[in-house]
Amino acid sequence: MTDVVLDGVNKVYPGDQHAVRDLGLRIRDGELFVLLGPSGCGKSTVLRMIAGLEEITSGDLWLGGTMANELPPRERNVAMVFQNGALYPHRSVRGNMMFPLEVSKDDPAGARGKVVELARALGLDSMLDRLPGTLSGGQRQRVAMGRALIREPSVFLMDEPLSSLDAGLRAELRVEIAALVRATGATTVYVTHDQVEAMTMADRIAVLRDGILEDVGTPEQIYHDPATVFVAAFLSSPPINLLRATAWAVQDQGVILELGPHQLRLPWDDPRATGLISHHGRPIIVGLRADALTTVTGPAHGPELTGQVRTLEFHGHEWLAYAEAGIALVDAHDVAPERAAVPAAAHQLGLGDRMRAMLGRPVNDPDPGPEHTGHHRRTDLIFRITTGDRPARGDQVRLSVDLDRLLVFSPDGRRVDPVRR
Ligand SMILES: Nc1ncnc2c1ncn2[C@@H]1O[C@H](COP(=O)(O)OP(=O)(O)OP(=O)(O)O)[C@@H](O)[C@H]1O
Ligand SMILES: [Mg+2]
């Protein structure tokens, strides 16, 4: 049983760089656990603390029920594949994979057998005598995995092992890696900033932002029931519509969400309505994914938004459309909870303050525009076209809203209704 438990873990680098804050995670034995987040959020730092390559500033690390803060790396039975995992260039594939067994002075005959067996599982058996320089990027990465797995670690750590490969190879290898690590039974922590990789590979995902855990759950939980605006936006392709709205609690109706010229109603028996009571008359953020909006014609059967199509995009398996609907959109990058001095994100603190000020305006005010944010600000509602009849640019469209999939967030980006985990 090698579960990995982080309890209130902090990492402060010299220069007061607070890279990881109060991190609490319980990674289960045999789980394929993905740490997901943008560059600089602390993913590698967490991995390196688990491996024993980085000291833990405060908090506790438990490996298989043993307190591991002070345990030397070699006593942790942990193996790691690095972001730019280098191989020994003058050793063959076999020599690279054999190396850890030579170091631990395994019986040579047994070691050779092990290498052949693992090479077969990794699809490397036909290239055991080749040098790394003669291999493709994907093959080299598999050798690096082989070298890490040969000692049969109980915890296997992978730091963006596919980031240097092209998209096609990444898609292929992520399937192989997931299958392989599941077959080894090792508890695996896999770091990536790629939401597709995270969603497709993980048993569970933890989303980090600025060293803080934003959410943790299965891919489905995190996608359908995200804890914050940041998580909803990070795990959304096409991008989720984040809309500025005002909540109005009306006694015999429920909560009316005012979105520019539109209104949507959440009845009182809806937990989102209850959660919004304290936001009465105040700005909130409404999240609607592209596939929660469907074009409709004929009589109205439910809540709708209307807009004018400005852009159509062909994506092969579907069309995406962008419509101007008179609703101001929110950029997830600008929404940050109030935190005591988040170091690496001084610029974001400024933005957060400005965002709060912006959200405090009446909703029909013009969008303040993209100045200083450094991010492209989308102004149109995005939706998928699923029916045969495709609207043309300039058409007015009616969009039926799947209210069950509507997410409501407070202005600082937290869900107003309870997240189910
Ligand atoms: N040795 C160090 N000294 C000081 N600061 C550091 C050190 N290593 C990392 N940091 C800082 O800690 C924060 C987290 O870094 P980390 O490498 O863990 O991020 P990451 O999520 O792995 O990013 P990436 O996706 O770019 O690899 C960053 O702000 C980084 O600049
Ligand atoms: Mg990293």
Coordinates of C-alpha atoms and ligand atoms in Angstrom, one line a residue:
M1 CA 0.0 0.0 0.0
T2 CA 1.8 3.1 -1.1
D3 CA -0.6 6.0 -0.9
V4 CA 1.0 9.5 -1.0
V5 CA -0.4 12.0 1.5
L6 CA 0.5 15.7 1.5
D7 CA -0.7 17.4 4.6
G8 CA -0.5 21.2 4.8
V9 CA 2.6 21.2 2.6
N10 CA 4.3 24.5 1.9
K11 CA 7.4 25.3 -0.2
V12 CA 9.1 28.7 0.1
Y13 CA 12.1 29.1 -2.2
P14 CA 14.8 31.5 -1.3
G15 CA 13.8 35.1 -2.1
D16 CA 10.4 34.4 -0.4
Q17 CA 9.1 32.6 -3.5
H18 CA 6.1 30.8 -2.0
A19 CA 5.7 28.1 -4.7
V20 CA 3.3 25.8 -2.9
R21 CA 0.8 26.8 -0.3
D22 CA -0.9 24.6 2.3
L23 CA -1.3 21.7 -0.1
G24 CA -3.4 18.8 1.1
L25 CA -3.7 15.8 -1.1
R26 CA -4.4 12.1 -0.6
I27 CA -3.2 10.1 -3.6
R28 CA -4.5 6.5 -3.4
D29 CA -2.4 3.4 -3.8
G30 CA -2.2 2.4 -7.5
E31 CA -4.0 5.6 -8.6
L32 CA -3.0 7.5 -11.8
F33 CA -3.2 11.0 -10.3
V34 CA -2.6 14.1 -12.5
L35 CA -1.4 17.4 -11.3
L36 CA -2.7 20.0 -13.7
G37 CA -2.0 23.7 -14.0
P38 CA -0.4 26.5 -16.0
S39 CA 3.3 27.1 -16.1
G40 CA 4.8 28.2 -12.8
C41 CA 1.9 27.0 -10.6
G42 CA 4.1 24.6 -8.6
K43 CA 3.6 21.3 -10.3
S44 CA 7.3 20.3 -10.6
T45 CA 7.9 21.6 -7.0
V46 CA 5.3 19.2 -5.7
L47 CA 6.7 16.3 -7.6
R48 CA 10.3 17.1 -6.5
M49 CA 9.2 17.2 -2.8
I50 CA 7.6 13.8 -3.1
A51 CA 10.8 12.5 -4.7
G52 CA 12.9 14.0 -2.0
L53 CA 14.8 16.3 -4.4
E54 CA 13.4 19.4 -2.8
E55 CA 13.1 20.1 0.9
I56 CA 9.6 20.6 2.3
T57 CA 9.4 24.0 4.1
S58 CA 6.5 23.1 6.3
G59 CA 3.8 20.4 6.4
D60 CA 4.0 16.6 6.2
L61 CA 4.6 14.1 3.5
W62 CA 3.5 10.5 4.1
L63 CA 4.5 7.6 1.8
G64 CA 2.7 4.3 2.4
G65 CA 1.9 5.4 5.9
T66 CA 5.5 6.4 6.7
M67 CA 6.4 10.0 7.5
A68 CA 8.8 10.8 4.7
N69 CA 9.8 14.5 5.1
E70 CA 13.4 13.5 6.1
L71 CA 13.7 10.2 4.2
P72 CA 16.6 10.3 1.7
P73 CA 15.4 9.9 -1.9
R74 CA 16.9 6.5 -2.3
E75 CA 14.9 5.2 0.6
R76 CA 11.6 6.3 -0.8
N77 CA 11.2 3.7 -3.6
V78 CA 10.2 6.5 -5.8
A79 CA 11.2 6.9 -9.5
M80 CA 10.9 10.0 -11.6
V81 CA 10.9 10.8 -15.3
F82 CA 11.8 14.5 -15.8
Q83 CA 10.5 17.2 -18.1
N84 CA 13.6 16.9 -20.3
G85 CA 14.6 13.4 -19.2
A86 CA 18.1 12.9 -20.6
L87 CA 19.5 9.5 -21.4
Y88 CA 23.1 8.4 -21.2
P89 CA 24.1 9.0 -24.8
H90 CA 26.9 6.4 -25.0
R91 CA 24.8 3.6 -23.5
S92 CA 22.4 1.6 -25.6
V93 CA 18.7 1.3 -24.9
R94 CA 19.5 -1.8 -22.9
G95 CA 22.4 -0.1 -21.1
N96 CA 20.2 2.8 -20.1
M97 CA 17.4 0.6 -18.8
M98 CA 19.9 -1.7 -17.0
F99 CA 21.7 1.2 -15.3
P100 CA 19.5 1.4 -12.1
L101 CA 19.9 -2.3 -11.6
E102 CA 23.6 -2.1 -12.0
V103 CA 23.7 0.6 -9.4
S104 CA 21.6 -1.5 -7.0
K105 CA 23.9 -4.5 -7.8
D106 CA 21.0 -6.8 -9.0
D107 CA 21.9 -10.2 -10.2
P108 CA 23.1 -9.5 -13.8
A109 CA 21.2 -12.5 -15.5
G110 CA 17.9 -11.5 -13.7
A111 CA 18.5 -7.9 -14.6
R112 CA 18.9 -8.7 -18.3
G113 CA 15.7 -10.7 -18.3
K114 CA 13.8 -7.8 -16.6
V115 CA 15.1 -5.3 -19.2
V116 CA 13.9 -7.5 -22.1
E117 CA 10.5 -8.0 -20.5
L118 CA 9.9 -4.3 -19.8
A119 CA 11.3 -3.3 -23.2
R120 CA 8.7 -5.6 -24.8
A121 CA 5.9 -3.9 -22.8
L122 CA 7.3 -0.5 -23.9
G123 CA 7.6 -1.6 -27.6
L124 CA 11.3 -1.2 -27.4
D125 CA 12.4 -4.8 -27.8
S126 CA 13.5 -4.4 -31.4
M127 CA 15.9 -1.5 -30.5
L128 CA 17.6 -2.7 -27.4
D129 CA 21.1 -2.2 -28.9
R130 CA 20.6 1.2 -30.4
L131 CA 22.0 4.4 -29.0
P132 CA 19.6 7.2 -27.8
G133 CA 20.9 9.5 -30.6
T134 CA 19.4 7.1 -33.2
L135 CA 15.9 7.1 -31.6
S136 CA 12.8 9.3 -32.2
G137 CA 11.6 11.6 -29.4
G138 CA 8.8 9.3 -28.5
Q139 CA 11.1 6.3 -28.3
R140 CA 13.6 8.1 -26.2
Q141 CA 10.8 9.1 -23.8
R142 CA 9.8 5.4 -23.6
V143 CA 13.4 4.5 -22.7
A144 CA 13.4 7.1 -20.0
M145 CA 10.2 5.5 -18.6
G146 CA 11.8 2.1 -18.8
R147 CA 14.8 3.3 -16.9
A148 CA 12.5 4.7 -14.2
L149 CA 10.2 1.7 -14.1
I150 CA 12.9 -1.1 -14.1
R151 CA 13.3 -0.9 -10.3
E152 CA 9.6 -1.4 -9.9
P153 CA 9.0 1.7 -7.8
S154 CA 6.0 1.9 -5.6
V155 CA 5.6 5.6 -6.5
F156 CA 6.2 6.7 -10.1
L157 CA 6.5 10.4 -10.8
M158 CA 6.3 11.9 -14.3
D159 CA 7.0 15.5 -15.0
E160 CA 5.5 16.5 -18.4
P161 CA 7.1 13.5 -20.1
L162 CA 5.4 14.3 -23.4
S163 CA 5.8 18.0 -23.6
S164 CA 8.6 18.0 -26.1
L165 CA 6.8 15.7 -28.6
D166 CA 4.5 16.7 -31.4
A167 CA 0.7 16.5 -31.0
G168 CA 0.2 13.2 -32.8
L169 CA 2.8 11.4 -30.9
R170 CA 1.6 12.8 -27.6
A171 CA -1.9 11.5 -28.2
E172 CA -0.5 8.1 -29.1
L173 CA 1.9 7.9 -26.2
R174 CA -0.5 9.1 -23.5
V175 CA -2.7 6.1 -24.2
E176 CA 0.3 3.8 -23.9
I177 CA 1.6 5.4 -20.8
A178 CA -1.7 5.3 -19.0
A179 CA -2.1 1.6 -19.9
L180 CA 1.5 0.8 -18.9
V181 CA 1.5 2.5 -15.5
R182 CA -1.9 1.0 -14.7
A183 CA -0.4 -2.4 -15.5
T184 CA 2.6 -1.8 -13.1
G185 CA 0.2 -1.0 -10.3
A186 CA 2.5 1.8 -9.1
T187 CA 0.9 4.9 -7.5
T188 CA 1.6 7.4 -10.3
V189 CA 1.7 11.2 -10.1
Y190 CA 1.7 12.7 -13.6
V191 CA 2.3 16.4 -14.1
T192 CA 1.0 18.3 -17.2
H193 CA -0.4 21.6 -18.2
D194 CA -2.4 20.0 -21.0
Q195 CA -6.0 19.6 -20.0
V196 CA -6.7 16.9 -22.7
E197 CA -3.8 14.8 -21.3
A198 CA -5.2 15.3 -17.8
M199 CA -8.8 14.5 -18.7
T200 CA -8.0 11.4 -20.8
M201 CA -5.4 9.8 -18.6
A202 CA -6.3 10.5 -15.0
D203 CA -8.2 8.6 -12.4
R204 CA -8.3 11.9 -10.5
I205 CA -7.0 15.4 -11.3
A206 CA -5.8 18.1 -8.9
V207 CA -5.8 21.6 -10.4
L208 CA -3.1 24.0 -9.1
R209 CA -3.0 27.8 -9.6
D210 CA -0.2 29.9 -8.1
G211 CA 0.7 27.1 -5.7
I212 CA -2.8 26.7 -4.4
L213 CA -5.1 23.7 -4.9
E214 CA -8.2 24.9 -6.7
D215 CA -10.0 21.6 -7.1
V216 CA -9.5 17.8 -7.0
G217 CA -11.7 15.1 -8.4
T218 CA -12.3 12.7 -11.2
P219 CA -12.2 14.2 -14.7
E220 CA -16.0 14.1 -14.9
Q221 CA -16.4 15.7 -11.5
I222 CA -14.0 18.5 -12.3
Y223 CA -15.5 19.1 -15.8
H224 CA -19.2 19.1 -14.8
D225 CA -18.9 20.4 -11.3
P226 CA -15.8 22.7 -11.1
A227 CA -15.1 24.4 -7.8
T228 CA -13.9 27.7 -9.4
V229 CA -14.1 29.8 -12.5
F230 CA -10.4 29.1 -13.1
V231 CA -11.0 25.3 -13.2
A232 CA -14.1 25.6 -15.4
A233 CA -12.1 27.7 -17.9
F234 CA -8.9 25.6 -17.7
L235 CA -10.9 22.4 -18.5
S236 CA -12.9 23.7 -21.4
S237 CA -12.3 23.4 -25.1
P238 CA -13.9 25.3 -26.8
P239 CA -13.6 28.0 -24.0
I240 CA -16.5 28.2 -21.6
N241 CA -18.7 31.3 -21.8
L242 CA -18.2 33.3 -18.6
L243 CA -20.8 35.9 -18.4
R244 CA -21.3 38.9 -16.2
A245 CA -24.7 38.8 -14.5
T246 CA -26.6 40.3 -11.7
A247 CA -28.6 38.1 -9.3
W248 CA -32.0 39.2 -8.2
A249 CA -33.8 37.2 -5.5
V250 CA -37.6 37.4 -6.1
Q251 CA -39.8 36.0 -3.4
D252 CA -42.3 33.9 -5.3
Q253 CA -40.1 33.2 -8.3
G254 CA -36.6 32.2 -7.3
V255 CA -33.4 34.0 -8.4
I256 CA -33.5 35.9 -11.7
L257 CA -30.1 36.1 -13.4
E258 CA -29.9 39.3 -15.4
L259 CA -27.5 38.9 -18.3
G260 CA -27.4 42.1 -20.2
P261 CA -30.8 42.3 -21.9
H262 CA -31.6 38.6 -21.0
Q263 CA -33.0 36.9 -18.0
L264 CA -32.8 33.4 -16.8
R265 CA -34.6 32.0 -13.7
L266 CA -33.5 29.5 -11.1
P267 CA -36.4 28.3 -9.0
W268 CA -36.1 28.3 -5.2
D269 CA -35.7 24.5 -4.9
D270 CA -32.5 24.8 -6.9
P271 CA -29.3 24.9 -4.7
R272 CA -27.9 27.5 -6.9
A273 CA -30.8 29.9 -6.1
T274 CA -30.2 29.4 -2.4
G275 CA -26.5 30.0 -2.8
L276 CA -27.3 33.3 -4.6
I277 CA -29.5 34.8 -1.9
S278 CA -26.5 36.6 -0.3
H279 CA -25.6 38.0 -3.8
H280 CA -28.9 39.7 -4.3
G281 CA -28.5 42.8 -6.4
R282 CA -24.9 42.1 -6.9
P283 CA -22.7 41.0 -9.8
I284 CA -21.9 37.3 -10.2
I285 CA -20.4 35.2 -13.0
V286 CA -22.4 32.7 -15.0
G287 CA -20.6 29.9 -16.8
L288 CA -22.1 28.2 -19.8
R289 CA -20.2 25.7 -21.9
A290 CA -20.6 25.9 -25.7
D291 CA -22.6 22.6 -25.7
A292 CA -25.1 23.9 -23.1
L293 CA -26.4 26.2 -25.8
T294 CA -28.4 24.8 -28.7
T295 CA -29.9 26.8 -31.6
V296 CA -33.7 26.6 -31.7
T297 CA -36.5 27.6 -34.1
G298 CA -40.2 27.4 -33.6
P299 CA -42.1 27.9 -30.3
A300 CA -40.0 28.4 -27.2
H301 CA -39.9 25.5 -24.8
G302 CA -37.5 26.8 -22.2
P303 CA -35.0 29.5 -21.3
E304 CA -33.3 31.1 -24.2
L305 CA -30.7 33.7 -25.1
T306 CA -30.6 35.5 -28.4
G307 CA -27.8 36.9 -30.4
Q308 CA -26.4 37.8 -33.8
V309 CA -23.9 35.4 -35.4
R310 CA -20.6 37.2 -36.1
T311 CA -18.2 34.3 -36.8
L312 CA -18.5 30.7 -37.9
E313 CA -15.6 28.3 -37.5
F314 CA -15.3 24.9 -39.1
H315 CA -13.5 22.3 -36.9
G316 CA -14.0 19.2 -39.0
H317 CA -16.2 17.2 -36.6
E318 CA -18.3 20.3 -35.8
W319 CA -18.9 24.0 -36.4
L320 CA -18.5 26.6 -33.7
A321 CA -20.3 29.9 -33.9
Y322 CA -19.8 33.2 -32.1
A323 CA -22.7 35.5 -31.5
E324 CA -23.0 39.0 -30.1
A325 CA -25.7 38.8 -27.4
G326 CA -25.3 42.1 -25.5
I327 CA -23.7 40.3 -22.6
A328 CA -20.3 41.2 -21.1
L329 CA -17.9 38.4 -20.9
V330 CA -15.4 37.7 -18.1
D331 CA -11.8 36.5 -18.7
A332 CA -11.0 33.7 -16.2
H333 CA -7.4 35.0 -15.9
D334 CA -8.7 38.2 -14.3
V335 CA -10.8 36.4 -11.6
A336 CA -8.8 35.7 -8.5
P337 CA -9.9 35.0 -5.0
E338 CA -8.6 37.4 -2.4
R339 CA -5.5 35.9 -1.0
A340 CA -2.8 37.2 1.3
A341 CA 0.1 38.2 -1.0
V342 CA 0.3 35.6 -3.7
P343 CA 4.0 36.2 -4.7
A344 CA 4.4 35.1 -8.3
A345 CA 1.2 36.8 -9.3
A346 CA 1.7 40.4 -8.4
H347 CA 0.3 41.4 -11.7
Q348 CA -2.8 39.2 -11.1
L349 CA -3.5 40.8 -7.8
G350 CA -3.7 44.1 -9.6
L351 CA -6.0 42.6 -12.1
G352 CA -8.1 41.0 -9.5
D353 CA -8.7 44.3 -7.9
R354 CA -9.5 45.9 -11.2
M355 CA -11.8 43.0 -12.0
R356 CA -13.7 43.4 -8.8
A357 CA -14.1 47.1 -9.6
M358 CA -15.2 46.2 -13.0
L359 CA -17.8 43.6 -11.8
G360 CA -19.1 46.2 -9.5
R361 CA -20.4 48.3 -12.4
P362 CA -23.9 48.1 -13.6
V363 CA -24.1 45.1 -16.0
N364 CA -25.1 47.1 -19.0
D365 CA -22.0 49.3 -18.9
P366 CA -19.7 48.7 -21.9
D367 CA -17.1 46.1 -21.4
P368 CA -13.9 48.0 -20.3
G369 CA -12.0 46.2 -23.0
P370 CA -8.7 44.3 -23.1
E371 CA -6.3 47.1 -21.9
H372 CA -3.4 45.9 -19.8
T373 CA -4.7 42.4 -19.2
G374 CA -2.3 40.8 -21.6
H375 CA -5.0 38.3 -22.6
H376 CA -7.3 38.3 -25.6
R377 CA -10.7 39.2 -24.4
R378 CA -13.5 37.4 -26.1
T379 CA -16.7 39.4 -26.5
D380 CA -19.1 36.9 -28.2
L381 CA -21.0 33.9 -26.9
I382 CA -19.6 30.7 -28.3
F383 CA -21.8 27.7 -29.1
R384 CA -21.7 24.5 -31.0
I385 CA -23.9 23.9 -34.1
T386 CA -25.4 20.5 -33.8
T387 CA -28.4 20.7 -36.1
G388 CA -28.2 20.4 -39.9
D389 CA -29.3 24.0 -40.5
R390 CA -26.3 26.2 -40.0
P391 CA -27.0 29.9 -39.4
A392 CA -25.1 32.3 -41.6
R393 CA -23.0 35.2 -40.5
G394 CA -25.3 38.1 -39.5
D395 CA -28.3 35.9 -38.7
Q396 CA -30.2 36.4 -35.5
V397 CA -30.2 33.1 -33.5
R398 CA -32.1 31.8 -30.6
L399 CA -30.1 29.7 -28.2
S400 CA -31.9 27.3 -25.9
V401 CA -30.0 27.2 -22.5
D402 CA -29.5 23.9 -20.7
L403 CA -30.1 25.3 -17.2
D404 CA -28.9 22.1 -15.6
R405 CA -25.5 22.8 -16.9
L406 CA -25.4 26.5 -15.9
L407 CA -22.7 27.3 -13.3
V408 CA -22.8 30.2 -11.0
F409 CA -19.8 31.8 -9.4
S410 CA -19.2 34.7 -7.0
P411 CA -17.1 37.6 -8.4
D412 CA -14.0 36.1 -6.9
G413 CA -14.5 33.0 -8.9
R414 CA -15.8 30.5 -6.3
R415 CA -18.9 28.4 -6.9
V416 CA -21.9 29.7 -5.0
D417 CA -23.6 26.3 -4.6
P418 CA -22.0 23.3 -3.0
V419 CA -19.5 21.3 -5.1
R420 CA -20.3 17.5 -5.0
R421 CA -17.2 15.4 -4.3
Ligands
LIG1 N1 14.9 26.8 -7.3 C1 14.0 27.8 -7.3 N2 14.3 29.0 -6.7 C2 13.3 29.9 -6.6 N3 12.1 29.8 -7.2 C3 11.8 28.7 -7.8 C4 12.7 27.6 -7.9 N4 12.2 26.6 -8.6 C5 10.9 27.0 -8.9 N5 10.7 28.3 -8.5 C6 9.5 29.1 -8.6 O1 8.4 28.4 -8.0 C7 7.3 28.5 -8.8 C8 6.8 27.1 -9.2 O2 7.8 26.5 -10.0 P1 7.5 25.0 -10.7 O3 8.8 24.7 -11.4 O4 7.1 24.1 -9.6 O5 6.3 25.3 -11.6 P2 5.6 24.3 -12.7 O6 4.2 24.3 -12.4 O7 6.4 23.0 -12.8 O8 5.9 25.1 -14.1 P3 6.2 24.6 -15.6 O9 4.9 24.1 -16.1 O10 6.7 25.8 -16.3 O11 7.2 23.5 -15.5 C9 7.6 29.3 -10.0 O12 7.2 30.6 -9.7 C10 9.1 29.3 -10.1 O13 9.6 30.4 -10.6
MG2 MG 7.5 22.1 -14.2

